[in-house]
C-alpha cells in the first residue's frame, strides 16, 4: 500500500459505559485518566457512620464518622458544577428585584413614595429586603456561597493541573484497538525509526511527546483545562471587584450654573451616596468652574427639538495648589481625574431675577436654576428671598415665588405655558407671589425647588384676585401695597448637572470579564486529546505500526486528526508493498472498541 490513505483509521460508535466514562476501564489504565481535573460528582449517600458499636464510645465514634462524612459530602456538592450553576442562576434571579423595585441606596424618595402607594406590598418588600437587595442577607448569602464554591473548586484543580503540566503523557494502553480512533499498517522501517519519525511529526503539531516503552505517548489541548481554570478565576475577580466597588464606591450629583464652581467635598453635593466602607478621605481632591454650556437642537424634520450637542466648558485643578487646566465635558465623554469620573448628566435654564423692597432696595439678585418638566425644557421651581426684606409696614418678612419658565413661549393668547422648543428663542417667566415665613428656620430640611406655603400668604391685586404675572425679559411685576417688585432680567443663564463617580473596582471588573471570555472560549473550542504511536516487530520480522487517539469526550474531529497524523508518519515509514495484508479495505483485527475515558463534568 503505497498510498498514505492505506493506514486505516476508524472511529467506533461509543456505547454507554459508565465505567469507561469515569476512566476506570482496566485496559486503558493511566491512558484514560486525568484528562480533566474536575472532581467526580457523587450520588446522595446513605450513612457514613457504618456499623455502630455498642455503648457510649460506639455512639460517639459513629456520630463523628457520620458528621465528618456528611461534611465532606456537602463540601463536594458545594464545589460541584451543578451547585455553582444553581448559585449563579440564583444570583442573577436575585438581581432582578434590584432593577425593578426602587432601592433605598439609589433613590430614597422613590422608596418612600412606593410605600405610600402600596400599603400591602411596601411592608412585605421591606421585610424581604427588596428595597436594599444588594445589601440584604439573602443576596449576601448567595454571593458568599458562590465565592466559596469557586475557591473550593479552583484550588485543588489548579494543584492537580500543575502536576499534570509537570508530568508526562501516560504510556500507551495494552490494546490500542479498543480506543475510539485507530490506525494500523505494516512497514519495513525499523521500530526505532518509526518512533523517531512519530516524535518529529507530533512535535511539529505542538504535541507534548516522549517515548514510553515501545510507543510514543503524546498529548495536546492543555489550554482547555487552563481556560476552564482562568474562567473560574475570572469569576472570582469579578465577584471581588463587584464587592470592592460596592463597599468603596461613591456617587454624587451637583447642579452648577454658568460662572459658578464646585469643590469635591461632601458639603458641596446636592445629593451623595456611597458604600459602607467609604470615608470622606477617599474623595479625590479637585475643583472646577463651569465657564459655559453649549446646547444645540434640531430645528426641523421628524427629530425637531432633539439635542445635537451638549458640551460643558470648564477649568479644573487637582489638589489644593494644582495648576488650572481647561477641558470640555460631553455626554458619555466624562472628565477623568485620578479615580474619579465627572459626567455631564442634565441641563436646564436659570433666569436671572432681581427683587426689591418697597423702598427700591435690592434684596435679591441671582440666577435661579429651575428644573425641566419635559423635552422642550419647560421648567418649574421656586424663588426664595430669605433675608433683608421688609414689607411696606417695615416688618421683616420672607418672600417666595412659584416660577414656571419656558425658553420658547408660544405667544400671548395661545392658551399654553408649555415651551415649544428647547432653545432660548422666546423666553417667558410666569410667577405667583407669597409673603410670610418660608419655614427655613425650623431646622427641617426642605427642597430648594419647592415652596412650602403652610405659613405663607398669597399677594392679591386691587380686585382681590390672586396676584400672578407672565413676564418677558426686562419686565417687572409690582407687589401690591408698595411691598416691592420682582424683575425678570434680560440675562438667562444655563446650568449643567454633573455626576461625580468613584468606582475603585471597575478596572478589575473589566479585566475579569475579558479573562472570563477568553477562558470560556478556550474551554469550549479546544479539545484535550492523547495520541499513541506503537511500533513493534512481528514474528515475520515486519514492523507493525499502530496509532490510536483518545479524547476527553467524543469528537468527530479526533479520527480526522489521527488520520492526518498517520499520513505524516506513513510518509516516513511507508506500507510494506509486498504485504499480503495491505488491503486498504481490510480493517485490522480488533476487539470491540470502548469509549474514550471521560472526566467528570466541569463547572
PDB file of C-alpha atoms in Angstrom, residues 9 34 73 100 135 142 148 161 174 192 270 310 320 331 333 359 392 419 440 487 534 545 547 574 594 603:
ATOM      1  CA  UNK A   9      -8.496   4.939  10.616  1.00  0.00           C
ATOM      2  CA  UNK A  34      -6.617  12.725  34.303  1.00  0.00           C
ATOM      3  CA  UNK A  73     -20.267  15.254  51.010  1.00  0.00           C
ATOM      4  CA  UNK A 100     -37.466  46.644  39.033  1.00  0.00           C
ATOM      5  CA  UNK A 135     -27.027  44.517  50.901  1.00  0.00           C
ATOM      6  CA  UNK A 142     -25.832  33.572  47.749  1.00  0.00           C
ATOM      7  CA  UNK A 148     -16.649  29.797  48.474  1.00  0.00           C
ATOM      8  CA  UNK A 161      -3.416  20.700  36.756  1.00  0.00           C
ATOM      9  CA  UNK A 174      -2.025  -2.607  26.158  1.00  0.00           C
ATOM     10  CA  UNK A 192      13.107   2.935  16.409  1.00  0.00           C
ATOM     11  CA  UNK A 270     -26.751  68.276  46.183  1.00  0.00           C
ATOM     12  CA  UNK A 310     -24.323  69.166  24.792  1.00  0.00           C
ATOM     13  CA  UNK A 320      -5.034  72.420  46.746  1.00  0.00           C
ATOM     14  CA  UNK A 331     -22.379  63.348  27.095  1.00  0.00           C
ATOM     15  CA  UNK A 333     -17.294  61.617  27.492  1.00  0.00           C
ATOM     16  CA  UNK A 359     -38.119 101.468  49.066  1.00  0.00           C
ATOM     17  CA  UNK A 392     -44.490  98.250  53.489  1.00  0.00           C
ATOM     18  CA  UNK A 419     -42.312  75.536  25.792  1.00  0.00           C
ATOM     19  CA  UNK A 440     -36.353  77.519  56.562  1.00  0.00           C
ATOM     20  CA  UNK A 487     -37.845  91.897  37.656  1.00  0.00           C
ATOM     21  CA  UNK A 534       3.346   1.950  18.813  1.00  0.00           C
ATOM     22  CA  UNK A 545       2.720   0.444  13.324  1.00  0.00           C
ATOM     23  CA  UNK A 547      -1.738   4.676  16.086  1.00  0.00           C
ATOM     24  CA  UNK A 574       5.523   3.651   4.220  1.00  0.00           C
ATOM     25  CA  UNK A 594     -14.569   1.021  24.191  1.00  0.00           C
ATOM     26  CA  UNK A 603     -18.173  23.912  36.073  1.00  0.00           C
TER      27      UNK A 603
END
